[in-house]
Protein backbone atom coordinates (compact mmCIF):
# COMPACT_ATOMS: atom_id res chain seq x y z
CA UNK A 1 0.00 0.00 0.00
CA UNK A 2 1.75 3.14 -1.20
CA UNK A 3 1.29 6.39 0.63
CA UNK A 4 2.31 8.85 3.29
CA UNK A 5 1.90 8.20 6.98
CA UNK A 6 2.04 10.71 9.79
CA UNK A 7 2.12 9.92 13.45
CA UNK A 8 0.68 10.48 15.87
CA UNK A 9 -2.74 11.71 14.75
CA UNK A 10 -3.15 13.83 17.90
CA UNK A 11 -0.36 15.21 20.07
CA UNK A 12 -0.58 17.18 23.29
CA UNK A 13 2.37 18.99 24.84
CA UNK A 14 3.07 21.49 27.56
CA UNK A 15 4.46 24.87 26.64
CA UNK A 16 8.26 24.93 26.61
CA UNK A 17 8.67 21.35 25.40
CA UNK A 18 10.04 20.36 22.02
CA UNK A 19 8.02 17.83 20.07
CA UNK A 20 8.80 15.81 16.93
CA UNK A 21 6.21 14.90 14.30
CA UNK A 22 6.84 11.89 12.12
CA UNK A 23 6.35 11.68 8.34
CA UNK A 24 7.14 8.59 6.28
CA UNK A 25 6.50 7.88 2.59
CA UNK A 26 6.93 4.77 0.47
CA UNK A 27 6.21 6.44 -2.87
CA UNK A 28 9.93 6.71 -3.69
CA UNK A 29 9.55 10.49 -3.95
CA UNK A 30 12.62 12.69 -3.73
CA UNK A 31 10.81 15.79 -2.47
CA UNK A 32 9.01 16.16 0.86
CA UNK A 33 7.27 19.10 2.52
CA UNK A 34 5.81 20.27 5.80
CA UNK A 35 2.80 22.59 5.91
CA UNK A 36 0.89 24.18 8.72
CA UNK A 37 -2.88 24.77 8.55
CA UNK A 38 -4.73 27.13 10.88
CA UNK A 39 -8.50 27.76 10.94
CA UNK A 40 -9.50 30.37 8.39
CA UNK A 41 -6.06 30.35 6.75
CA UNK A 42 -4.64 28.49 3.81
CA UNK A 43 -1.75 26.07 4.06
CA UNK A 44 1.62 27.64 4.75
CA UNK A 45 4.94 25.99 3.91
CA UNK A 46 7.29 25.42 6.85
CA UNK A 47 10.19 23.47 5.32
CA UNK A 48 10.81 21.44 2.20
CA UNK A 49 13.45 19.00 1.04
CA UNK A 50 14.15 18.19 -2.60
CA UNK A 51 16.65 15.46 -1.90
CA UNK A 52 18.22 13.51 0.96
CA UNK A 53 20.51 15.52 3.25
CA UNK A 54 19.21 18.81 1.88
CA UNK A 55 16.32 21.04 2.98
CA UNK A 56 15.24 24.67 2.70
CA UNK A 57 13.16 27.02 4.78
CA UNK A 58 9.65 27.78 3.64
CA UNK A 59 7.58 30.83 4.48
CA UNK A 60 7.23 30.23 8.23
CA UNK A 61 10.32 28.25 9.34
CA UNK A 62 11.00 30.15 12.59
CA UNK A 63 10.67 27.89 15.63
CA UNK A 64 10.82 24.67 13.56
CA UNK A 65 13.61 22.31 12.53
CA UNK A 66 13.81 19.31 10.20
CA UNK A 67 16.20 16.60 9.09
CA UNK A 68 16.32 14.44 5.96
CA UNK A 69 18.67 11.55 6.62
CA UNK A 70 16.62 9.00 4.67
CA UNK A 71 14.65 9.37 1.47
CA UNK A 72 11.46 8.04 3.02
CA UNK A 73 11.51 10.10 6.23
CA UNK A 74 11.21 13.84 6.96
CA UNK A 75 10.59 14.49 10.69
CA UNK A 76 9.58 17.95 11.91
CA UNK A 77 10.54 19.26 15.34
CA UNK A 78 8.42 22.02 16.83
CA UNK A 79 10.68 23.81 19.29
CA UNK A 80 9.82 25.91 22.31
CA UNK A 81 10.77 28.97 20.23
CA UNK A 82 7.63 28.59 18.10
CA UNK A 83 5.21 31.19 19.49
CA UNK A 84 1.91 29.61 18.41
CA UNK A 85 2.54 25.90 17.84
CA UNK A 86 -1.07 24.71 18.17
CA UNK A 87 -2.14 23.82 14.62
CA UNK A 88 -2.79 21.03 12.13
CA UNK A 89 0.45 19.85 10.49
CA UNK A 90 0.48 18.24 7.07
CA UNK A 91 3.30 16.41 5.37
CA UNK A 92 3.46 15.93 1.59
CA UNK A 93 5.73 14.40 -1.00
CA UNK A 94 6.25 14.56 -4.75
CA UNK A 95 8.72 13.78 -7.48
CA UNK A 96 11.33 16.48 -7.95
CA UNK A 97 10.09 19.46 -9.90
CA UNK A 98 6.57 20.92 -10.27
CA UNK A 99 4.76 17.62 -9.91
CA UNK A 100 1.60 16.55 -8.14
CA UNK A 101 1.92 16.62 -4.36
CA UNK A 102 0.47 13.86 -2.21
CA UNK A 103 -0.50 14.53 1.39
CA UNK A 104 -0.51 12.53 4.59
CA UNK A 105 -3.44 12.41 7.04
CA UNK A 106 -2.03 15.16 9.28
CA UNK A 107 -1.11 15.56 12.95
CA UNK A 108 -3.09 17.87 15.20
CA UNK A 109 -0.77 19.41 17.79
CA UNK A 110 -2.15 21.11 20.87
CA UNK A 111 0.19 22.96 23.20
CA UNK A 112 -1.11 24.23 26.54
CA UNK B 1 4.09 37.66 -5.06
CA UNK B 2 1.56 35.06 -6.19
CA UNK B 3 -1.80 35.19 -4.42
CA UNK B 4 -4.58 32.64 -4.78
CA UNK B 5 -8.19 33.44 -3.90
CA UNK B 6 -11.23 31.21 -3.65
CA UNK B 7 -14.66 32.80 -3.54
CA UNK B 8 -17.06 32.05 -1.99
CA UNK B 9 -15.57 30.73 1.25
CA UNK B 10 -18.65 28.56 1.78
CA UNK B 11 -21.38 27.16 -0.44
CA UNK B 12 -24.54 25.16 0.22
CA UNK B 13 -26.49 23.38 -2.53
CA UNK B 14 -29.26 20.78 -2.71
CA UNK B 15 -28.35 17.29 -3.81
CA UNK B 16 -28.30 16.86 -7.58
CA UNK B 17 -27.32 20.42 -8.36
CA UNK B 18 -24.06 21.05 -10.22
CA UNK B 19 -21.28 22.64 -8.17
CA UNK B 20 -19.11 25.43 -9.54
CA UNK B 21 -16.03 26.34 -7.52
CA UNK B 22 -13.81 29.27 -8.44
CA UNK B 23 -10.10 29.87 -8.02
CA UNK B 24 -8.22 32.97 -9.12
CA UNK B 25 -4.49 33.71 -9.07
CA UNK B 26 -2.59 36.93 -9.62
CA UNK B 27 0.44 35.78 -11.63
CA UNK B 28 -0.15 33.74 -14.79
CA UNK B 29 3.43 32.41 -14.76
CA UNK B 30 2.59 28.96 -13.37
CA UNK B 31 3.67 25.42 -14.16
CA UNK B 32 0.33 23.93 -13.21
CA UNK B 33 -2.68 24.15 -10.90
CA UNK B 34 -3.88 21.45 -8.56
CA UNK B 35 -7.33 20.94 -6.98
CA UNK B 36 -7.63 19.16 -3.64
CA UNK B 37 -10.42 17.92 -1.40
CA UNK B 38 -10.15 18.01 2.38
CA UNK B 39 -12.57 16.33 4.76
CA UNK B 40 -12.78 17.69 8.35
CA UNK B 41 -9.70 16.76 10.37
CA UNK B 42 -8.11 14.91 7.44
CA UNK B 43 -5.30 15.43 5.00
CA UNK B 44 -5.66 16.67 1.42
CA UNK B 45 -6.69 14.38 -1.41
CA UNK B 46 -5.52 15.37 -4.87
CA UNK B 47 -8.43 15.59 -7.33
CA UNK B 48 -7.01 17.00 -10.54
CA UNK B 49 -3.81 18.57 -11.78
CA UNK B 50 -3.92 20.82 -14.87
CA UNK B 51 -0.69 21.64 -16.65
CA UNK B 52 -0.27 25.25 -17.78
CA UNK B 53 -0.54 24.14 -21.42
CA UNK B 54 -3.92 22.45 -20.83
CA UNK B 55 -7.35 24.06 -20.89
CA UNK B 56 -9.17 21.41 -18.88
CA UNK B 57 -8.90 18.09 -17.11
CA UNK B 58 -11.65 15.59 -16.36
CA UNK B 59 -12.09 12.76 -13.87
CA UNK B 60 -15.51 11.16 -13.52
CA UNK B 61 -17.99 13.81 -12.37
CA UNK B 62 -15.19 16.35 -11.94
CA UNK B 63 -14.05 18.78 -14.59
CA UNK B 64 -11.50 21.53 -14.03
CA UNK B 65 -10.79 24.32 -16.48
CA UNK B 66 -7.82 26.66 -16.61
CA UNK B 67 -7.65 30.10 -18.18
CA UNK B 68 -4.09 31.14 -17.48
CA UNK B 69 -4.32 34.53 -19.19
CA UNK B 70 -7.15 35.66 -16.93
CA UNK B 71 -5.76 33.89 -13.87
CA UNK B 72 -8.76 31.64 -13.29
CA UNK B 73 -9.62 28.02 -12.76
CA UNK B 74 -13.05 26.52 -12.21
CA UNK B 75 -13.86 23.13 -10.73
CA UNK B 76 -17.21 21.68 -11.83
CA UNK B 77 -18.78 18.80 -9.95
CA UNK B 78 -21.77 17.36 -11.78
CA UNK B 79 -24.86 16.05 -10.01
CA UNK B 80 -23.62 16.74 -6.50
CA UNK B 81 -24.09 14.18 -3.73
CA UNK B 82 -23.98 14.53 0.07
CA UNK B 83 -20.63 12.70 -0.05
CA UNK B 84 -19.20 15.66 -1.97
CA UNK B 85 -19.48 17.78 1.18
CA UNK B 86 -15.94 18.86 2.02
CA UNK B 87 -13.55 21.78 1.66
CA UNK B 88 -12.04 22.20 -1.80
CA UNK B 89 -8.67 23.91 -2.18
CA UNK B 90 -6.79 25.01 -5.25
CA UNK B 91 -3.05 25.58 -5.42
CA UNK B 92 -0.67 26.83 -8.10
CA UNK B 93 3.00 26.12 -8.80
CA UNK B 94 4.46 29.55 -9.53
CA UNK B 95 7.35 29.49 -12.02
CA UNK B 96 9.20 32.25 -10.18
CA UNK B 97 9.17 30.65 -6.72
CA UNK B 98 12.23 28.71 -5.59
CA UNK B 99 11.64 25.01 -5.04
CA UNK B 100 8.29 23.29 -5.38
CA UNK B 101 6.42 25.97 -3.49
CA UNK B 102 2.74 25.47 -3.98
CA UNK B 103 0.65 28.56 -3.21
CA UNK B 104 -2.76 27.68 -1.78
CA UNK B 105 -6.10 29.41 -1.78
CA UNK B 106 -8.13 29.59 1.41
CA UNK B 107 -10.60 26.95 0.23
CA UNK B 108 -14.34 26.73 -0.37
CA UNK B 109 -16.35 24.77 2.18
CA UNK B 110 -19.14 22.89 0.40
CA UNK B 111 -22.28 21.42 1.94
CA UNK B 112 -24.54 19.28 -0.22
CA UNK B 113 -27.95 18.87 1.43
CA UNK B 114 -29.88 15.61 0.89
Coordinates of C-alpha atoms in Angstrom, one line a residue, chain B residues 6-107:
Chain B
X6 CA -11.2 31.2 -3.7
X7 CA -14.7 32.8 -3.5
X8 CA -17.1 32.0 -2.0
X9 CA -15.6 30.7 1.2
X10 CA -18.7 28.6 1.8
X11 CA -21.4 27.2 -0.4
X12 CA -24.5 25.2 0.2
X13 CA -26.5 23.4 -2.5
X14 CA -29.3 20.8 -2.7
X15 CA -28.3 17.3 -3.8
X16 CA -28.3 16.9 -7.6
X17 CA -27.3 20.4 -8.4
X18 CA -24.1 21.0 -10.2
X19 CA -21.3 22.6 -8.2
X20 CA -19.1 25.4 -9.5
X21 CA -16.0 26.3 -7.5
X22 CA -13.8 29.3 -8.4
X23 CA -10.1 29.9 -8.0
X24 CA -8.2 33.0 -9.1
X25 CA -4.5 33.7 -9.1
X26 CA -2.6 36.9 -9.6
X27 CA 0.4 35.8 -11.6
X28 CA -0.1 33.7 -14.8
X29 CA 3.4 32.4 -14.8
X30 CA 2.6 29.0 -13.4
X31 CA 3.7 25.4 -14.2
X32 CA 0.3 23.9 -13.2
X33 CA -2.7 24.2 -10.9
X34 CA -3.9 21.4 -8.6
X35 CA -7.3 20.9 -7.0
X36 CA -7.6 19.2 -3.6
X37 CA -10.4 17.9 -1.4
X38 CA -10.2 18.0 2.4
X39 CA -12.6 16.3 4.8
X40 CA -12.8 17.7 8.4
X41 CA -9.7 16.8 10.4
X42 CA -8.1 14.9 7.4
X43 CA -5.3 15.4 5.0
X44 CA -5.7 16.7 1.4
X45 CA -6.7 14.4 -1.4
X46 CA -5.5 15.4 -4.9
X47 CA -8.4 15.6 -7.3
X48 CA -7.0 17.0 -10.5
X49 CA -3.8 18.6 -11.8
X50 CA -3.9 20.8 -14.9
X51 CA -0.7 21.6 -16.7
X52 CA -0.3 25.2 -17.8
X53 CA -0.5 24.1 -21.4
X54 CA -3.9 22.5 -20.8
X55 CA -7.4 24.1 -20.9
X56 CA -9.2 21.4 -18.9
X57 CA -8.9 18.1 -17.1
X58 CA -11.6 15.6 -16.4
X59 CA -12.1 12.8 -13.9
X60 CA -15.5 11.2 -13.5
X61 CA -18.0 13.8 -12.4
X62 CA -15.2 16.4 -11.9
X63 CA -14.1 18.8 -14.6
X64 CA -11.5 21.5 -14.0
X65 CA -10.8 24.3 -16.5
X66 CA -7.8 26.7 -16.6
X67 CA -7.6 30.1 -18.2
X68 CA -4.1 31.1 -17.5
X69 CA -4.3 34.5 -19.2
X70 CA -7.2 35.7 -16.9
X71 CA -5.8 33.9 -13.9
X72 CA -8.8 31.6 -13.3
X73 CA -9.6 28.0 -12.8
X74 CA -13.0 26.5 -12.2
X75 CA -13.9 23.1 -10.7
X76 CA -17.2 21.7 -11.8
X77 CA -18.8 18.8 -9.9
X78 CA -21.8 17.4 -11.8
X79 CA -24.9 16.0 -10.0
X80 CA -23.6 16.7 -6.5
X81 CA -24.1 14.2 -3.7
X82 CA -24.0 14.5 0.1
X83 CA -20.6 12.7 0.0
X84 CA -19.2 15.7 -2.0
X85 CA -19.5 17.8 1.2
X86 CA -15.9 18.9 2.0
X87 CA -13.6 21.8 1.7
X88 CA -12.0 22.2 -1.8
X89 CA -8.7 23.9 -2.2
X90 CA -6.8 25.0 -5.2
X91 CA -3.1 25.6 -5.4
X92 CA -0.7 26.8 -8.1
X93 CA 3.0 26.1 -8.8
X94 CA 4.5 29.6 -9.5
X95 CA 7.3 29.5 -12.0
X96 CA 9.2 32.3 -10.2
X97 CA 9.2 30.6 -6.7
X98 CA 12.2 28.7 -5.6
X99 CA 11.6 25.0 -5.0
X100 CA 8.3 23.3 -5.4
X101 CA 6.4 26.0 -3.5
X102 CA 2.7 25.5 -4.0
X103 CA 0.7 28.6 -3.2
X104 CA -2.8 27.7 -1.8
X105 CA -6.1 29.4 -1.8
X106 CA -8.1 29.6 1.4
X107 CA -10.6 27.0 0.2

